PDB file of C-alpha atoms and ligand atoms in Angstrom:
ATOM      1  CA  THR A   1     -17.519 -15.205  -4.711  1.00  0.00           C
ATOM      2  CA  ALA A   2     -16.956 -13.653  -1.266  1.00  0.00           C
ATOM      3  CA  LYS A   3     -18.102 -16.434   1.361  1.00  0.00           C
ATOM      4  CA  LEU A   4     -18.708 -14.049   4.305  1.00  0.00           C
ATOM      5  CA  SER A   5     -20.559 -11.158   4.787  1.00  0.00           C
ATOM      6  CA  PRO A   6     -19.250  -7.843   4.158  1.00  0.00           C
ATOM      7  CA  GLU A   7     -19.468  -7.068   7.948  1.00  0.00           C
ATOM      8  CA  LYS A   8     -17.933 -10.333   9.051  1.00  0.00           C
ATOM      9  CA  LEU A   9     -15.266  -9.670   6.377  1.00  0.00           C
ATOM     10  CA  LEU A  10     -14.419  -6.148   8.016  1.00  0.00           C
ATOM     11  CA  CYS A  11     -14.317  -7.989  11.514  1.00  0.00           C
ATOM     12  CA  GLN A  12     -11.653 -10.313   9.961  1.00  0.00           C
ATOM     13  CA  LEU A  13      -9.552  -7.759   8.336  1.00  0.00           C
ATOM     14  CA  ARG A  14      -9.564  -5.735  11.324  1.00  0.00           C
ATOM     15  CA  ASP A  15      -8.978  -8.391  14.171  1.00  0.00           C
ATOM     16  CA  ARG A  16      -6.672 -10.660  11.777  1.00  0.00           C
ATOM     17  CA  VAL A  17      -4.305  -8.367  10.193  1.00  0.00           C
ATOM     18  CA  ASN A  18      -1.816  -6.793  12.097  1.00  0.00           C
ATOM     19  CA  VAL A  19      -0.244  -3.262  10.971  1.00  0.00           C
ATOM     20  CA  THR A  20       3.055  -2.896  12.625  1.00  0.00           C
ATOM     21  CA  MET A  21       5.981  -1.143  11.442  1.00  0.00           C
ATOM     22  CA  ILE A  22       9.456  -2.639  12.438  1.00  0.00           C
ATOM     23  CA  GLN A  23      10.196  -1.386  15.858  1.00  0.00           C
ATOM     24  CA  GLY A  24      13.982  -1.533  17.773  1.00  0.00           C
ATOM     25  CA  SER A  25      12.806  -4.452  19.729  1.00  0.00           C
ATOM     26  CA  ASP A  26      11.788  -6.423  17.089  1.00  0.00           C
ATOM     27  CA  GLY A  27      14.208  -9.447  16.052  1.00  0.00           C
ATOM     28  CA  PRO A  28      17.243  -9.226  14.307  1.00  0.00           C
ATOM     29  CA  PHE A  29      16.669  -5.046  14.386  1.00  0.00           C
ATOM     30  CA  ASP A  30      17.172  -5.323  17.936  1.00  0.00           C
ATOM     31  CA  THR A  31      20.846  -3.845  17.841  1.00  0.00           C
ATOM     32  CA  SER A  32      22.801  -0.489  18.815  1.00  0.00           C
ATOM     33  CA  GLU A  33      23.057  -0.111  14.908  1.00  0.00           C
ATOM     34  CA  TRP A  34      19.699  -0.566  13.594  1.00  0.00           C
ATOM     35  CA  GLN A  35      18.369   1.490  16.680  1.00  0.00           C
ATOM     36  CA  GLN A  36      20.112   4.555  14.856  1.00  0.00           C
ATOM     37  CA  TYR A  37      18.269   3.933  11.860  1.00  0.00           C
ATOM     38  CA  LEU A  38      14.513   2.712  12.466  1.00  0.00           C
ATOM     39  CA  PRO A  39      12.361   5.941  13.189  1.00  0.00           C
ATOM     40  CA  GLY A  40      12.305   6.623  17.007  1.00  0.00           C
ATOM     41  CA  LYS A  41       8.116   7.734  17.130  1.00  0.00           C
ATOM     42  CA  SER A  42       5.616   5.043  15.962  1.00  0.00           C
ATOM     43  CA  LEU A  43       3.803   5.350  12.834  1.00  0.00           C
ATOM     44  CA  ASN A  44       0.553   6.423  14.710  1.00  0.00           C
ATOM     45  CA  GLU A  45       2.454   8.713  16.842  1.00  0.00           C
ATOM     46  CA  THR A  46       3.697  10.566  13.915  1.00  0.00           C
ATOM     47  CA  VAL A  47       0.660  10.569  12.038  1.00  0.00           C
ATOM     48  CA  GLY A  48      -2.163  11.421  15.200  1.00  0.00           C
ATOM     49  CA  ARG A  49      -5.726  10.445  14.534  1.00  0.00           C
ATOM     50  CA  LEU A  50      -6.579  10.742  10.894  1.00  0.00           C
ATOM     51  CA  GLY A  51     -10.216  11.611   9.823  1.00  0.00           C
ATOM     52  CA  ARG A  52     -10.985  11.312   6.304  1.00  0.00           C
ATOM     53  CA  CYS A  53      -8.412   9.422   3.975  1.00  0.00           C
ATOM     54  CA  ALA A  54      -7.364   9.069   0.570  1.00  0.00           C
ATOM     55  CA  VAL A  55      -6.094   6.052  -0.986  1.00  0.00           C
ATOM     56  CA  VAL A  56      -4.538   6.996  -5.076  1.00  0.00           C
ATOM     57  CA  SER A  57      -3.498   3.586  -7.023  1.00  0.00           C
ATOM     58  CA  SER A  58      -1.463   4.337  -9.789  1.00  0.00           C
ATOM     59  CA  ALA A  59      -4.098   3.461 -12.591  1.00  0.00           C
ATOM     60  CA  GLY A  60      -4.005   4.563 -15.807  1.00  0.00           C
ATOM     61  CA  SER A  61      -7.963   5.445 -15.277  1.00  0.00           C
ATOM     62  CA  LEU A  62      -6.922   8.257 -13.670  1.00  0.00           C
ATOM     63  CA  LYS A  63      -5.720  10.361 -16.506  1.00  0.00           C
ATOM     64  CA  SER A  64      -8.435  13.217 -17.218  1.00  0.00           C
ATOM     65  CA  SER A  65     -10.470  12.145 -13.790  1.00  0.00           C
ATOM     66  CA  HIS A  66      -9.955  15.448 -12.576  1.00  0.00           C
ATOM     67  CA  LEU A  67      -9.946  14.214  -9.429  1.00  0.00           C
ATOM     68  CA  GLY A  68      -7.304  16.436  -7.817  1.00  0.00           C
ATOM     69  CA  GLN A  69      -9.260  18.264  -5.514  1.00  0.00           C
ATOM     70  CA  GLU A  70     -11.427  16.018  -4.226  1.00  0.00           C
ATOM     71  CA  ILE A  71      -8.175  13.416  -3.335  1.00  0.00           C
ATOM     72  CA  ASP A  72      -6.581  16.638  -1.532  1.00  0.00           C
ATOM     73  CA  SER A  73      -9.819  17.882   0.809  1.00  0.00           C
ATOM     74  CA  HIS A  74      -8.904  14.581   2.402  1.00  0.00           C
ATOM     75  CA  ASP A  75      -7.187  14.678   5.741  1.00  0.00           C
ATOM     76  CA  ALA A  76      -4.111  12.278   4.353  1.00  0.00           C
ATOM     77  CA  VAL A  77      -3.259  11.045   1.356  1.00  0.00           C
ATOM     78  CA  LEU A  78      -1.514   7.777   0.353  1.00  0.00           C
ATOM     79  CA  ARG A  79       0.575   7.277  -2.965  1.00  0.00           C
ATOM     80  CA  PHE A  80       2.344   4.357  -4.382  1.00  0.00           C
ATOM     81  CA  ASN A  81       6.012   3.759  -5.280  1.00  0.00           C
ATOM     82  CA  GLY A  82       7.090   6.341  -7.802  1.00  0.00           C
ATOM     83  CA  ALA A  83       3.844   7.671  -8.638  1.00  0.00           C
ATOM     84  CA  PRO A  84       4.434  11.463  -9.502  1.00  0.00           C
ATOM     85  CA  ILE A  85       2.363  14.796  -8.887  1.00  0.00           C
ATOM     86  CA  LYS A  86       4.153  17.078 -11.188  1.00  0.00           C
ATOM     87  CA  GLY A  87       1.940  17.842 -13.923  1.00  0.00           C
ATOM     88  CA  PHE A  88      -0.719  15.297 -12.793  1.00  0.00           C
ATOM     89  CA  GLN A  89      -2.027  17.900 -10.210  1.00  0.00           C
ATOM     90  CA  GLU A  90      -5.439  18.225 -11.502  1.00  0.00           C
ATOM     91  CA  ASP A  91      -5.952  14.493 -11.868  1.00  0.00           C
ATOM     92  CA  VAL A  92      -4.124  13.025  -8.707  1.00  0.00           C
ATOM     93  CA  GLY A  93      -4.163  16.384  -6.477  1.00  0.00           C
ATOM     94  CA  GLN A  94      -1.212  17.203  -4.668  1.00  0.00           C
ATOM     95  CA  LYS A  95      -1.061  16.030  -1.145  1.00  0.00           C
ATOM     96  CA  THR A  96       1.373  13.247  -0.373  1.00  0.00           C
ATOM     97  CA  THR A  97       0.914  12.082   3.531  1.00  0.00           C
ATOM     98  CA  ILE A  98       2.178   8.272   3.203  1.00  0.00           C
ATOM     99  CA  ARG A  99       4.202   6.791   0.171  1.00  0.00           C
ATOM    100  CA  LEU A 100       4.462   2.954   0.430  1.00  0.00           C
ATOM    101  CA  VAL A 101       6.979   1.695  -1.819  1.00  0.00           C
ATOM    102  CA  ASN A 102       8.125  -1.960  -2.535  1.00  0.00           C
ATOM    103  CA  SER A 103      11.451  -3.166  -1.630  1.00  0.00           C
ATOM    104  CA  GLN A 104      12.501  -3.752  -5.584  1.00  0.00           C
ATOM    105  CA  LEU A 105      11.951  -0.013  -6.110  1.00  0.00           C
ATOM    106  CA  ILE A 106      14.208   1.008  -3.469  1.00  0.00           C
ATOM    107  CA  THR A 107      16.768  -1.249  -4.627  1.00  0.00           C
ATOM    108  CA  VAL A 108      16.797  -2.009  -8.636  1.00  0.00           C
ATOM    109  CA  GLU A 109      16.244   2.088  -8.666  1.00  0.00           C
ATOM    110  CA  GLU A 110      18.448   2.843  -5.729  1.00  0.00           C
ATOM    111  CA  GLN A 111      20.075   6.121  -7.455  1.00  0.00           C
ATOM    112  CA  GLN A 112      16.730   7.428  -8.309  1.00  0.00           C
ATOM    113  CA  PHE A 113      15.281   6.699  -5.015  1.00  0.00           C
ATOM    114  CA  LEU A 114      18.071   8.643  -3.266  1.00  0.00           C
ATOM    115  CA  ARG A 115      18.202  11.559  -6.113  1.00  0.00           C
ATOM    116  CA  GLU A 116      14.441  12.137  -6.995  1.00  0.00           C
ATOM    117  CA  ALA A 117      12.510  14.789  -4.584  1.00  0.00           C
ATOM    118  CA  LEU A 118       9.496  13.219  -5.143  1.00  0.00           C
ATOM    119  CA  TYR A 119      10.595  10.839  -2.087  1.00  0.00           C
ATOM    120  CA  ASN A 120      11.064  13.611   0.202  1.00  0.00           C
ATOM    121  CA  THR A 121       7.685  14.315   0.908  1.00  0.00           C
ATOM    122  CA  GLY A 122       5.733  12.871   3.629  1.00  0.00           C
ATOM    123  CA  ILE A 123       6.195   9.560   5.885  1.00  0.00           C
ATOM    124  CA  LEU A 124       7.862   6.505   3.835  1.00  0.00           C
ATOM    125  CA  ILE A 125       7.011   2.820   4.520  1.00  0.00           C
ATOM    126  CA  VAL A 126       9.051   0.350   2.454  1.00  0.00           C
ATOM    127  CA  TRP A 127       7.617  -3.524   1.998  1.00  0.00           C
ATOM    128  CA  ASP A 128       9.029  -6.361   0.784  1.00  0.00           C
ATOM    129  CA  PRO A 129       7.697 -10.164  -0.114  1.00  0.00           C
ATOM    130  CA  ALA A 130       8.349 -12.175   2.804  1.00  0.00           C
ATOM    131  CA  PRO A 131       7.929 -16.157   2.425  1.00  0.00           C
ATOM    132  CA  TYR A 132       5.043 -17.061   3.616  1.00  0.00           C
ATOM    133  CA  HIS A 133       4.046 -16.825   7.237  1.00  0.00           C
ATOM    134  CA  ALA A 134       7.987 -16.449   8.142  1.00  0.00           C
ATOM    135  CA  GLU A 135       9.316 -14.997  11.549  1.00  0.00           C
ATOM    136  CA  ILE A 136      10.853 -12.035  11.321  1.00  0.00           C
ATOM    137  CA  ASP A 137      14.523 -13.298  11.468  1.00  0.00           C
ATOM    138  CA  GLU A 138      14.247 -15.715   8.716  1.00  0.00           C
ATOM    139  CA  TRP A 139      13.079 -12.923   6.487  1.00  0.00           C
ATOM    140  CA  TYR A 140      15.479 -10.777   7.720  1.00  0.00           C
ATOM    141  CA  ARG A 141      18.228 -13.478   6.058  1.00  0.00           C
ATOM    142  CA  LYS A 142      16.211 -13.913   2.709  1.00  0.00           C
ATOM    143  CA  PRO A 143      14.536 -10.575   1.950  1.00  0.00           C
ATOM    144  CA  ASP A 144      13.154 -10.431  -1.685  1.00  0.00           C
ATOM    145  CA  TYR A 145      14.966  -7.684  -2.324  1.00  0.00           C
ATOM    146  CA  ASN A 146      17.988  -7.111   0.010  1.00  0.00           C
ATOM    147  CA  PHE A 147      16.896  -3.065   0.274  1.00  0.00           C
ATOM    148  CA  PHE A 148      18.065  -2.743   3.973  1.00  0.00           C
ATOM    149  CA  GLU A 149      21.263  -1.196   2.462  1.00  0.00           C
ATOM    150  CA  SER A 150      18.984   1.285   0.753  1.00  0.00           C
ATOM    151  CA  TYR A 151      17.071   1.981   3.212  1.00  0.00           C
ATOM    152  CA  LYS A 152      20.313   3.131   5.760  1.00  0.00           C
ATOM    153  CA  LEU A 153      21.519   5.422   3.191  1.00  0.00           C
ATOM    154  CA  TYR A 154      18.568   7.150   3.126  1.00  0.00           C
ATOM    155  CA  ARG A 155      17.648   7.569   6.605  1.00  0.00           C
ATOM    156  CA  SER A 156      21.220   8.891   6.828  1.00  0.00           C
ATOM    157  CA  ALA A 157      20.458  11.794   4.064  1.00  0.00           C
ATOM    158  CA  HIS A 158      17.145  12.314   5.329  1.00  0.00           C
ATOM    159  CA  PRO A 159      16.968  11.922   9.031  1.00  0.00           C
ATOM    160  CA  GLU A 160      14.309  14.082   9.846  1.00  0.00           C
ATOM    161  CA  GLN A 161      11.675  12.139   7.332  1.00  0.00           C
ATOM    162  CA  PRO A 162      10.064   9.480   8.907  1.00  0.00           C
ATOM    163  CA  PHE A 163      10.528   6.293   7.053  1.00  0.00           C
ATOM    164  CA  TYR A 164       9.308   2.885   8.275  1.00  0.00           C
ATOM    165  CA  ILE A 165       9.477  -0.748   7.386  1.00  0.00           C
ATOM    166  CA  LEU A 166       6.260  -2.469   7.135  1.00  0.00           C
ATOM    167  CA  ASN A 167       6.149  -5.445   9.147  1.00  0.00           C
ATOM    168  CA  PRO A 168       6.302  -8.607   7.008  1.00  0.00           C
ATOM    169  CA  LYS A 169       3.913 -10.525   8.768  1.00  0.00           C
ATOM    170  CA  MET A 170       0.659  -8.220   7.881  1.00  0.00           C
ATOM    171  CA  GLN A 171       0.962  -9.336   4.194  1.00  0.00           C
ATOM    172  CA  TRP A 172       0.272 -13.346   4.871  1.00  0.00           C
ATOM    173  CA  GLN A 173      -2.348 -12.641   7.592  1.00  0.00           C
ATOM    174  CA  LEU A 174      -3.923 -10.519   4.788  1.00  0.00           C
ATOM    175  CA  TRP A 175      -3.499 -13.040   1.852  1.00  0.00           C
ATOM    176  CA  ASP A 176      -5.040 -15.723   4.294  1.00  0.00           C
ATOM    177  CA  ILE A 177      -8.131 -13.483   4.037  1.00  0.00           C
ATOM    178  CA  LEU A 178      -7.970 -13.090   0.659  1.00  0.00           C
ATOM    179  CA  GLN A 179      -7.871 -16.942   0.182  1.00  0.00           C
ATOM    180  CA  GLU A 180     -10.832 -18.199   2.301  1.00  0.00           C
ATOM    181  CA  ASN A 181     -13.043 -15.559   0.812  1.00  0.00           C
ATOM    182  CA  SER A 182     -12.137 -17.159  -2.798  1.00  0.00           C
ATOM    183  CA  LEU A 183     -13.602 -20.030  -4.738  1.00  0.00           C
ATOM    184  CA  GLU A 184     -10.201 -20.231  -6.543  1.00  0.00           C
ATOM    185  CA  HIS A 185      -6.764 -21.315  -5.703  1.00  0.00           C
ATOM    186  CA  ILE A 186      -4.673 -18.334  -5.423  1.00  0.00           C
ATOM    187  CA  GLN A 187      -1.065 -18.508  -6.157  1.00  0.00           C
ATOM    188  CA  PRO A 188       0.759 -17.779  -2.647  1.00  0.00           C
ATOM    189  CA  ASN A 189       1.981 -14.215  -3.868  1.00  0.00           C
ATOM    190  CA  PRO A 190       1.527 -11.368  -1.271  1.00  0.00           C
ATOM    191  CA  PRO A 191      -0.807  -8.628  -2.027  1.00  0.00           C
ATOM    192  CA  SER A 192      -0.479  -5.800  -4.490  1.00  0.00           C
ATOM    193  CA  SER A 193       0.800  -2.552  -2.751  1.00  0.00           C
ATOM    194  CA  GLY A 194      -2.233  -1.265  -3.573  1.00  0.00           C
ATOM    195  CA  MET A 195      -4.341  -3.567  -1.095  1.00  0.00           C
ATOM    196  CA  LEU A 196      -1.250  -2.972   1.624  1.00  0.00           C
ATOM    197  CA  GLY A 197      -1.926   0.640   0.924  1.00  0.00           C
ATOM    198  CA  ILE A 198      -5.794  -0.018   1.583  1.00  0.00           C
ATOM    199  CA  VAL A 199      -5.455  -1.855   5.129  1.00  0.00           C
ATOM    200  CA  ILE A 200      -2.987   0.294   6.119  1.00  0.00           C
ATOM    201  CA  MET A 201      -4.984   3.341   6.119  1.00  0.00           C
ATOM    202  CA  MET A 202      -8.014   1.394   7.427  1.00  0.00           C
ATOM    203  CA  THR A 203      -6.557   1.216  10.326  1.00  0.00           C
ATOM    204  CA  LEU A 204      -5.007   4.649  10.880  1.00  0.00           C
ATOM    205  CA  CYS A 205      -8.415   6.620   9.353  1.00  0.00           C
ATOM    206  CA  ASP A 206     -12.005   6.914  10.611  1.00  0.00           C
ATOM    207  CA  GLU A 207     -12.762   6.550   6.591  1.00  0.00           C
ATOM    208  CA  VAL A 208     -10.565   5.560   3.703  1.00  0.00           C
ATOM    209  CA  ASP A 209     -11.579   6.885   0.202  1.00  0.00           C
ATOM    210  CA  VAL A 210     -10.127   4.735  -2.461  1.00  0.00           C
ATOM    211  CA  TYR A 211      -9.565   5.844  -6.178  1.00  0.00           C
ATOM    212  CA  GLU A 212      -9.290   3.733  -8.836  1.00  0.00           C
ATOM    213  CA  PHE A 213      -8.027   0.664  -7.256  1.00  0.00           C
ATOM    214  CA  LEU A 214     -11.803  -0.794  -8.574  1.00  0.00           C
ATOM    215  CA  PRO A 215     -11.575   0.868 -12.171  1.00  0.00           C
ATOM    216  CA  SER A 216     -13.976   3.392 -13.369  1.00  0.00           C
ATOM    217  CA  LYS A 217     -15.830   3.757 -16.778  1.00  0.00           C
ATOM    218  CA  ARG A 218     -12.293   5.452 -17.840  1.00  0.00           C
ATOM    219  CA  GLN A 219     -11.269   1.844 -17.579  1.00  0.00           C
ATOM    220  CA  THR A 220      -7.958   1.426 -19.887  1.00  0.00           C
ATOM    221  CA  ASP A 221      -4.837  -0.966 -20.514  1.00  0.00           C
ATOM    222  CA  ILE A 222      -3.055   1.904 -20.029  1.00  0.00           C
ATOM    223  CA  CYS A 223      -0.747   0.716 -16.971  1.00  0.00           C
ATOM    224  CA  HIS A 224      -0.205   3.913 -15.177  1.00  0.00           C
ATOM    225  CA  TYR A 225      -1.557   7.655 -15.169  1.00  0.00           C
ATOM    226  CA  TYR A 226       2.229   8.363 -15.475  1.00  0.00           C
ATOM    227  CA  GLN A 227       3.609   6.492 -18.353  1.00  0.00           C
ATOM    228  CA  LYS A 228       2.479   5.496 -22.013  1.00  0.00           C
ATOM    229  CA  PHE A 229       3.168   1.914 -21.069  1.00  0.00           C
ATOM    230  CA  HIS A 230      -0.108  -0.794 -21.759  1.00  0.00           C
ATOM    231  CA  ASP A 231      -0.406  -3.771 -20.211  1.00  0.00           C
ATOM    232  CA  ARG A 232      -3.807  -5.596 -18.857  1.00  0.00           C
ATOM    233  CA  ALA A 233      -1.825  -7.664 -16.082  1.00  0.00           C
ATOM    234  CA  CYS A 234      -1.336  -3.986 -14.342  1.00  0.00           C
ATOM    235  CA  THR A 235      -5.404  -3.566 -13.765  1.00  0.00           C
ATOM    236  CA  MET A 236      -5.667  -7.679 -13.519  1.00  0.00           C
ATOM    237  CA  GLY A 237      -2.782  -8.652 -11.861  1.00  0.00           C
ATOM    238  CA  ALA A 238      -0.417 -11.524 -12.607  1.00  0.00           C
ATOM    239  CA  TYR A 239       2.582 -11.446  -9.380  1.00  0.00           C
ATOM    240  CA  HIS A 240       0.047  -9.961  -7.013  1.00  0.00           C
ATOM    241  CA  PRO A 241      -3.678 -11.202  -6.684  1.00  0.00           C
ATOM    242  CA  LEU A 242      -5.099  -8.211  -7.647  1.00  0.00           C
ATOM    243  CA  LEU A 243      -8.266  -9.104  -8.947  1.00  0.00           C
ATOM    244  CA  PHE A 244      -9.015 -11.319  -5.543  1.00  0.00           C
ATOM    245  CA  GLU A 245      -8.174  -8.329  -3.680  1.00  0.00           C
ATOM    246  CA  LYS A 246     -10.441  -6.102  -5.867  1.00  0.00           C
ATOM    247  CA  ASN A 247     -13.171  -8.645  -5.300  1.00  0.00           C
ATOM    248  CA  LEU A 248     -12.737  -8.299  -1.496  1.00  0.00           C
ATOM    249  CA  VAL A 249     -12.599  -4.517  -1.815  1.00  0.00           C
ATOM    250  CA  LYS A 250     -15.908  -4.581  -3.746  1.00  0.00           C
ATOM    251  CA  HIS A 251     -17.775  -6.185  -1.048  1.00  0.00           C
ATOM    252  CA  ILE A 252     -16.819  -4.208   1.354  1.00  0.00           C
ATOM    253  CA  ASN A 253     -17.487  -1.076  -0.241  1.00  0.00           C
ATOM    254  CA  GLN A 254     -19.946   1.131   1.653  1.00  0.00           C
ATOM    255  CA  GLY A 255     -20.332   3.688  -1.423  1.00  0.00           C
ATOM    256  CA  THR A 256     -22.661   3.360  -4.106  1.00  0.00           C
ATOM    257  CA  ASP A 257     -21.683   1.671  -7.518  1.00  0.00           C
ATOM    258  CA  GLU A 258     -22.108   4.650  -9.497  1.00  0.00           C
ATOM    259  CA  ASP A 259     -19.079   6.106  -7.095  1.00  0.00           C
ATOM    260  CA  ILE A 260     -17.124   3.631  -8.509  1.00  0.00           C
ATOM    261  CA  TYR A 261     -18.543   3.941 -12.407  1.00  0.00           C
ATOM    262  CA  ILE A 262     -18.290   7.758 -12.476  1.00  0.00           C
ATOM    263  CA  GLN A 263     -15.557   8.538  -9.947  1.00  0.00           C
ATOM    264  CA  GLY A 264     -13.710   4.940  -9.652  1.00  0.00           C
ATOM    265  CA  LYS A 265     -13.902   5.579  -5.975  1.00  0.00           C
ATOM    266  CA  VAL A 266     -14.350   3.049  -3.317  1.00  0.00           C
ATOM    267  CA  THR A 267     -15.565   4.483   0.862  1.00  0.00           C
ATOM    268  CA  LEU A 268     -14.309   2.046   3.494  1.00  0.00           C
ATOM    269  CA  PRO A 269     -15.088   2.430   7.505  1.00  0.00           C
ATOM    270  CA  GLY A 270     -11.604   2.835   9.439  1.00  0.00           C
ATOM    271  CA  PHE A 271     -11.242  -0.018  11.908  1.00  0.00           C
ATOM    272  CA  ARG A 272     -12.076   2.147  14.473  1.00  0.00           C
ATOM    273  CA  ASN A 273     -15.811   2.420  13.252  1.00  0.00           C
ATOM    274  CA  VAL A 274     -15.982  -1.516  12.742  1.00  0.00           C
ATOM    275  CA  HIS A 275     -17.747  -2.990  15.196  1.00  0.00           C
ATOM    276  CA  CYS A 276     -17.683  -6.676  16.121  1.00  0.00           C
TER     277      CYS A 276
HETATM  278  O1  NCC B 301       2.189  -0.162 -10.641  1.00  0.00           O
HETATM  279  P1  NCC B 301       2.091   0.095  -9.172  1.00  0.00           P
HETATM  280  O2  NCC B 301       2.400  -1.626  -8.422  1.00  0.00           O
HETATM  281  O3  NCC B 301       3.354   0.777  -8.359  1.00  0.00           O
HETATM  282  O4  NCC B 301       1.009   0.322  -8.521  1.00  0.00           O
HETATM  283  C1  NCC B 301       0.306   0.753  -7.351  1.00  0.00           C
HETATM  284  C2  NCC B 301      -0.624   0.006  -6.728  1.00  0.00           C
HETATM  285  O5  NCC B 301      -1.573   0.248  -7.868  1.00  0.00           O
HETATM  286  C3  NCC B 301      -2.720  -0.288  -7.853  1.00  0.00           C
HETATM  287  N1  NCC B 301      -3.015  -0.419  -9.371  1.00  0.00           N
HETATM  288  C4  NCC B 301      -1.930  -0.243 -10.533  1.00  0.00           C
HETATM  289  C5  NCC B 301      -2.160  -0.045 -11.961  1.00  0.00           C
HETATM  290  C6  NCC B 301      -3.391  -0.094 -12.271  1.00  0.00           C
HETATM  291  N2  NCC B 301      -3.596  -0.410 -13.771  1.00  0.00           N
HETATM  292  N3  NCC B 301      -4.257  -0.953 -11.437  1.00  0.00           N
HETATM  293  C7  NCC B 301      -4.021  -0.782 -10.088  1.00  0.00           C
HETATM  294  O6  NCC B 301      -4.897  -1.179  -9.745  1.00  0.00           O
HETATM  295  C8  NCC B 301      -2.320  -1.786  -7.950  1.00  0.00           C
HETATM  296  O7  NCC B 301      -3.106  -2.041  -6.620  1.00  0.00           O
HETATM  297  C9  NCC B 301      -0.515  -1.147  -7.708  1.00  0.00           C
HETATM  298  O8  NCC B 301      -0.361  -2.228  -6.270  1.00  0.00           O
HETATM  299  C10 NCC B 301       3.158  -2.743  -6.585  1.00  0.00           C
HETATM  300  O9  NCC B 301       2.008  -3.477  -5.962  1.00  0.00           O
HETATM  301  O10 NCC B 301       4.225  -2.351  -5.592  1.00  0.00           O
HETATM  302  C11 NCC B 301       3.382  -2.648  -8.023  1.00  0.00           C
HETATM  303  O11 NCC B 301       4.904  -2.214  -8.251  1.00  0.00           O
HETATM  304  C12 NCC B 301       5.004  -2.255  -9.661  1.00  0.00           C
HETATM  305  C13 NCC B 301       6.769  -1.587  -9.833  1.00  0.00           C
HETATM  306  O12 NCC B 301       7.287  -2.226  -8.615  1.00  0.00           O
HETATM  307  C14 NCC B 301       6.868  -0.243  -9.430  1.00  0.00           C
HETATM  308  O13 NCC B 301       5.564   0.761  -9.739  1.00  0.00           O
HETATM  309  C15 NCC B 301       8.072   0.455  -8.956  1.00  0.00           C
HETATM  310  O14 NCC B 301       8.722   0.795 -10.346  1.00  0.00           O
HETATM  311  C16 NCC B 301       5.356  -3.663 -10.485  1.00  0.00           C
HETATM  312  N4  NCC B 301       5.907  -3.349 -11.593  1.00  0.00           N
HETATM  313  C17 NCC B 301       6.484  -4.316 -12.106  1.00  0.00           C
HETATM  314  O15 NCC B 301       7.328  -5.068 -11.548  1.00  0.00           O
HETATM  315  C18 NCC B 301       6.994  -3.859 -13.375  1.00  0.00           C
HETATM  316  C19 NCC B 301       3.678  -3.870  -9.925  1.00  0.00           C
HETATM  317  O16 NCC B 301       3.676  -5.620 -10.783  1.00  0.00           O
HETATM  318  C20 NCC B 301       3.075  -3.729  -8.759  1.00  0.00           C
END
């Protein structure tokens, strides 16, 4: 269903999706109070230049994949929300460089978020669904989940751990590209954490391997590798435009169909290696 060639699509992603984190100079965050909470260093300074990166979806099809070693062989690994490692190393590895969490998790499950050791490793990034192409201050006044207090509490408890807030403009820049390259009308809901994480890693790394975002032969209705819960919507999408995200990622995959089938693996170039 994609309309642009893979090369042109990569250029669109590179040039139109601005991956930035909220900084102390951004609109309502330019107060002395917020300066104490936002990290002093930029994400780029914190991670440095990354070579091979892995993005690990939380899909049930990671179960019994034995992909742990391969995932850990990357220079950096990105994981999502509450996806655990303990007890699942064999399938998902143990390295965690970045954990991308949604605002719902840190607000609704605030107590777990503040307590569980899982979150204390690596760099945290939180994102929140913003109104379509809203300016930062409009979003700040009406976030989908009011996660700001939870963010501050976590920052006070773990001042040394880098913890960023994703600039909400990115989600709609990405959504526009998804919509333009789909024949159907897409519900105006932001992309999933999975798709946001893929594009974040494409900005930081030379090459990005994504695991079980496009399902392998292990495809299952089990939602997550760490739970027994069945729901096809986890893989196909309900609120998030997951199916469209997956079509787009399939279109720009530089790996083989066999890699998808056997390992659930897609290989994407980092934006530094995209020449337009
Ligand atoms: O389930 P979730 O996502 O945390 O998964 C992270 C990303 O992995 C990809 N995925 C997951 C399961 C699956 N079977 N196939 C997949 O491809 C998706 O790209 C997904 O984004 C989210 O995107 O933030 C989401 O978060 C959960 C939930 O809020 C968190 O896990 C915290 O508990 C949402 N579930 C619910 O709200 C019930 C989910 O819709 C989206």
